mmCIF file of C-alpha atoms in Angstrom:
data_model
loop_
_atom_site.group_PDB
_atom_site.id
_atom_site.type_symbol
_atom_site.label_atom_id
_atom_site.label_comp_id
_atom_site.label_asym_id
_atom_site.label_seq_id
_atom_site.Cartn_x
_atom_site.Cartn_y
_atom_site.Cartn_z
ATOM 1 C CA UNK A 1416 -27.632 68.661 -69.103
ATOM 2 C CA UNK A 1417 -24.265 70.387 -68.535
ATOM 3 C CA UNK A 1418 -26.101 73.071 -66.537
ATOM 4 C CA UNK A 1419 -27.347 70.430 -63.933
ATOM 5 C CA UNK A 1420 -23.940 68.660 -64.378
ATOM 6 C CA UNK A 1421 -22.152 72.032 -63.511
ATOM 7 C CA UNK A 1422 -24.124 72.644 -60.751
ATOM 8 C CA UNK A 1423 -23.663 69.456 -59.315
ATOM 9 C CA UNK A 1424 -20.536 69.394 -59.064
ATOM 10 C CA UNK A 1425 -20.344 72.922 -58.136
ATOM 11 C CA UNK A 1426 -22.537 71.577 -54.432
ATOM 12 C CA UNK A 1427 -20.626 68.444 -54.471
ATOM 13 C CA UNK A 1428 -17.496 70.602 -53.499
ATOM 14 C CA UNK A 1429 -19.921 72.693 -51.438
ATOM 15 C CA UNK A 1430 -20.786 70.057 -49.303
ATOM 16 C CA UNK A 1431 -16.998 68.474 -49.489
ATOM 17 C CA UNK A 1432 -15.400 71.492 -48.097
ATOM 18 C CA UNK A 1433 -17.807 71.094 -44.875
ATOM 19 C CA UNK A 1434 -17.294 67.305 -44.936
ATOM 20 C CA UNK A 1435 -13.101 68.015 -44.382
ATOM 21 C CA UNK A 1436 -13.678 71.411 -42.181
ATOM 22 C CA UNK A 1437 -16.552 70.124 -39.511
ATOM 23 C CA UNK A 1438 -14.189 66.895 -38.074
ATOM 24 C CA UNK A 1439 -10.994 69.535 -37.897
ATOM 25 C CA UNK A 1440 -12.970 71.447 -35.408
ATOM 26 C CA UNK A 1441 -13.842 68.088 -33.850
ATOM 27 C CA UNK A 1442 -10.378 67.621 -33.527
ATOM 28 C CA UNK A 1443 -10.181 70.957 -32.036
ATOM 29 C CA UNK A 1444 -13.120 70.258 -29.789
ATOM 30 C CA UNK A 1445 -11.352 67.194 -28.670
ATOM 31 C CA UNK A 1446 -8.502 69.144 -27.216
ATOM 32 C CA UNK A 1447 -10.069 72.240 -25.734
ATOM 33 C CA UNK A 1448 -10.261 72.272 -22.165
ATOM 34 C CA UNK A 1449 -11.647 76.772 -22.089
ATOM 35 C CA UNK A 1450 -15.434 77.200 -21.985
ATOM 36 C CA UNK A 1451 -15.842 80.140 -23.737
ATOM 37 C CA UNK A 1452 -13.653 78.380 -26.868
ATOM 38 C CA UNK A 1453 -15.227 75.434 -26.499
ATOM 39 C CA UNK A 1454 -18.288 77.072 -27.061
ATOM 40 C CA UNK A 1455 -17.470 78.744 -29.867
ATOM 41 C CA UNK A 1456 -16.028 75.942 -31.376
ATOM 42 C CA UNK A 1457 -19.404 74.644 -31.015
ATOM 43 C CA UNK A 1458 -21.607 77.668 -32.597
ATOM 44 C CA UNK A 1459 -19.031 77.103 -35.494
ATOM 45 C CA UNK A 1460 -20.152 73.354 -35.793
ATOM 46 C CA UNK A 1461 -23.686 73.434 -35.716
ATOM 47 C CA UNK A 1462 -23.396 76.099 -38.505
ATOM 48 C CA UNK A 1463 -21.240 74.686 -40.611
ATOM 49 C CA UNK A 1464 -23.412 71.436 -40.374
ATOM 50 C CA UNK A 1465 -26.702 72.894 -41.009
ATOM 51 C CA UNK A 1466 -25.374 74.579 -44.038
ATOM 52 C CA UNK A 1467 -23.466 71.555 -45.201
ATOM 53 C CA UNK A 1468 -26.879 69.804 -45.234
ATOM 54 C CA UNK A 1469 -28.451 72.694 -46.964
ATOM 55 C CA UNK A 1470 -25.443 72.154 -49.643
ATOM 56 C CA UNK A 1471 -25.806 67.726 -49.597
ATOM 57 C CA UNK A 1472 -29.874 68.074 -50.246
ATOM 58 C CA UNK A 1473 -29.175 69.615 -54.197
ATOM 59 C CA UNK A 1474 -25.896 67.435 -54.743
ATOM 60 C CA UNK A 1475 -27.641 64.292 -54.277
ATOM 61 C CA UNK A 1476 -30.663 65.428 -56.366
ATOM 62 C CA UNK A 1477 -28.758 66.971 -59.534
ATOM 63 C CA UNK A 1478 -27.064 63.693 -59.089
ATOM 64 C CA UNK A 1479 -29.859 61.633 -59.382
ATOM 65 C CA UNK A 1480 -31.456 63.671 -61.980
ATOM 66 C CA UNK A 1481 -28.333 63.004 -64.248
ATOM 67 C CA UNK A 1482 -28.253 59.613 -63.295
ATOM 68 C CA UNK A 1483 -31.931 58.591 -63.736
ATOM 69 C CA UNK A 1484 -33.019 61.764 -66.251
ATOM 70 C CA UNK A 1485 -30.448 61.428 -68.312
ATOM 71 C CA UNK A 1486 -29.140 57.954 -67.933
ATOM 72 C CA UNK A 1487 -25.401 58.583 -67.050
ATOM 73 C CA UNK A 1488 -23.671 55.859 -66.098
ATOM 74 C CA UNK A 1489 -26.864 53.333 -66.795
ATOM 75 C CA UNK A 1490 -26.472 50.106 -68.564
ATOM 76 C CA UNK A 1491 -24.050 47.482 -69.394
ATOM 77 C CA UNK A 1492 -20.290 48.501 -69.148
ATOM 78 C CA UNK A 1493 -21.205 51.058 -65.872
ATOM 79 C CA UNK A 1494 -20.399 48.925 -62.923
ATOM 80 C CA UNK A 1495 -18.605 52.134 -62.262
ATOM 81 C CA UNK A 1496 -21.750 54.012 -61.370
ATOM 82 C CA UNK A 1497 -22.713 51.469 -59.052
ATOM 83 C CA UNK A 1498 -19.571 51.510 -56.985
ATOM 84 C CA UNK A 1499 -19.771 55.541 -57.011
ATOM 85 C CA UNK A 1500 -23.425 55.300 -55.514
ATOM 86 C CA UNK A 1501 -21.637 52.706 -52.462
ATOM 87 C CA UNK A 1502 -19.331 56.155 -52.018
ATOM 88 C CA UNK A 1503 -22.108 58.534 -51.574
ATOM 89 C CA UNK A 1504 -24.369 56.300 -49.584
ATOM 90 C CA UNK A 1505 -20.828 56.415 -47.180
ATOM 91 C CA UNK A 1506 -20.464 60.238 -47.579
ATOM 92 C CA UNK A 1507 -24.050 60.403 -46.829
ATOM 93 C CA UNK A 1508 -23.562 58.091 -43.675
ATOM 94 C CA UNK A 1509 -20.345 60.019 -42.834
ATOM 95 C CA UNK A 1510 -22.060 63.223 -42.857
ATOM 96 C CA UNK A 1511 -24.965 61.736 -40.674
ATOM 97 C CA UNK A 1512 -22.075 60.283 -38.242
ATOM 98 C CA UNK A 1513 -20.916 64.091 -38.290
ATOM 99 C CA UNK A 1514 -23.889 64.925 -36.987
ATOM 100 C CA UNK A 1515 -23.988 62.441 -33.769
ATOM 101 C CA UNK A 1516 -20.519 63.275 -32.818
ATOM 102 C CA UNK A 1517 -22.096 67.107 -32.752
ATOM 103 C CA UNK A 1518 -24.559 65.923 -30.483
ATOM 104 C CA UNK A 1519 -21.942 64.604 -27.965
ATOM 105 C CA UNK A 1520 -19.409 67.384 -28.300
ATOM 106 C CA UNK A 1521 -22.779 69.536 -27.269
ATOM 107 C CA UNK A 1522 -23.534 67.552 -24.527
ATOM 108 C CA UNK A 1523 -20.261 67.127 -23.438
ATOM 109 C CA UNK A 1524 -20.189 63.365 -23.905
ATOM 110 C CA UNK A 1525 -17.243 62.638 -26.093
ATOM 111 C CA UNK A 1526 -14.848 59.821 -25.173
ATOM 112 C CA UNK A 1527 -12.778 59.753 -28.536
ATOM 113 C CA UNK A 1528 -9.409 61.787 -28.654
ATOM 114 C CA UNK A 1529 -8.042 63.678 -31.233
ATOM 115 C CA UNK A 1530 -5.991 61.691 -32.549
ATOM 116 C CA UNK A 1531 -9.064 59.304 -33.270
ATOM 117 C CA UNK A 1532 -10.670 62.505 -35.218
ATOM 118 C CA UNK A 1533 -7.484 63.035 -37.182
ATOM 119 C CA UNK A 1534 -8.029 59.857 -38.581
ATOM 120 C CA UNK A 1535 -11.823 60.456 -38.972
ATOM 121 C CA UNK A 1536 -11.253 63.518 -40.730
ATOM 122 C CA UNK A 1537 -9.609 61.431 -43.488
ATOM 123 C CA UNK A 1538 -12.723 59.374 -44.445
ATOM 124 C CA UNK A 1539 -13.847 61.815 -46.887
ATOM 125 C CA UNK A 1540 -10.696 62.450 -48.845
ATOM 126 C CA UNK A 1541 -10.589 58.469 -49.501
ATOM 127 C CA UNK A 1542 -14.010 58.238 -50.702
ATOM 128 C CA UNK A 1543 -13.389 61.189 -52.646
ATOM 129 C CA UNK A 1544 -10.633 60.151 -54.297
ATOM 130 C CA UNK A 1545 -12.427 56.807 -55.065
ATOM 131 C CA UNK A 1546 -15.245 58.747 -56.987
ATOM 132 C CA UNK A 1547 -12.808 61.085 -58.561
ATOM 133 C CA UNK A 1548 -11.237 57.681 -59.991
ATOM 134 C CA UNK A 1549 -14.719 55.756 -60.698
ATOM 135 C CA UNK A 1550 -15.990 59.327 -62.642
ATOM 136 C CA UNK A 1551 -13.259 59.887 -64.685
ATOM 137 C CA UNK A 1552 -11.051 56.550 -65.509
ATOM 138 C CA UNK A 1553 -14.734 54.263 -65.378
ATOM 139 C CA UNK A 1554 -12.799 51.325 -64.876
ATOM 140 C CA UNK A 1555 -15.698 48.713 -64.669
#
């Protein structure tokens, strides 16, 4: 078990460190006005989010194996679990909303500033925090 649990958490950060770096180059998406940046912005992007879905696909299944396999965080007293499993279905969302936004910056239909992606890009560090807090204090 603390094989799977290590490697976990090892694509959990994986897939974190895409989920803060692909909405900074949104924000610098937002602001470019050069082709030949703005395209390279973009190679960047569609990298870093095919390999951030390469690195989400294990997470979520070591997860559930350590959830369901070996019962962590089942039964009474756990309420915990359940409000961490809210915070990945929104990281999962988030990362699928990362995605869309991709698909406008490519064809050149985004409307949002970045200012609004500054914002955006601190989604992930809330819900992070809130599992870091659910995983370790379990305060439900």
């Amino acid at each position: 078990m603390l094989w799977i649990k290590a490697f976990h958490i090892l694509f959990v950060t994986s897939w974190f460190a895409g989920l803060f770096y692909l909405p900074r180059i949104f924000v610098n998406l937002a602001m470019e006005t050069e082709i030949a940046t703005t395209e390279r912005l973009l190679l960047m992007a569609r990298k870093l989010y095919r390999f951030m879905t390469i690195l989400m696909l294990p997470a979520i299944v070591l997860g559930g194996i350590l959830w369901l396999g070996y019962g962590i965080g089942k039964g009474p007293g756990n309420g915990w679990m359940h409000a961490k499993l809210l915070c990945v279905v929104l990281l999962i969302g988030y990362h699928h909303a990362c995605g869309s936004i991709l698909k406008k910056f490519e064809q050149a239909r985004n409307q949002r500033s970045h200012v609004w992606f500054r914002w955006f890009n601190e989604v992930p560090v809330i819900l992070l925090l809130a599992v870091l807090i659910l995983v370790v204090v379990k305060p439900f």
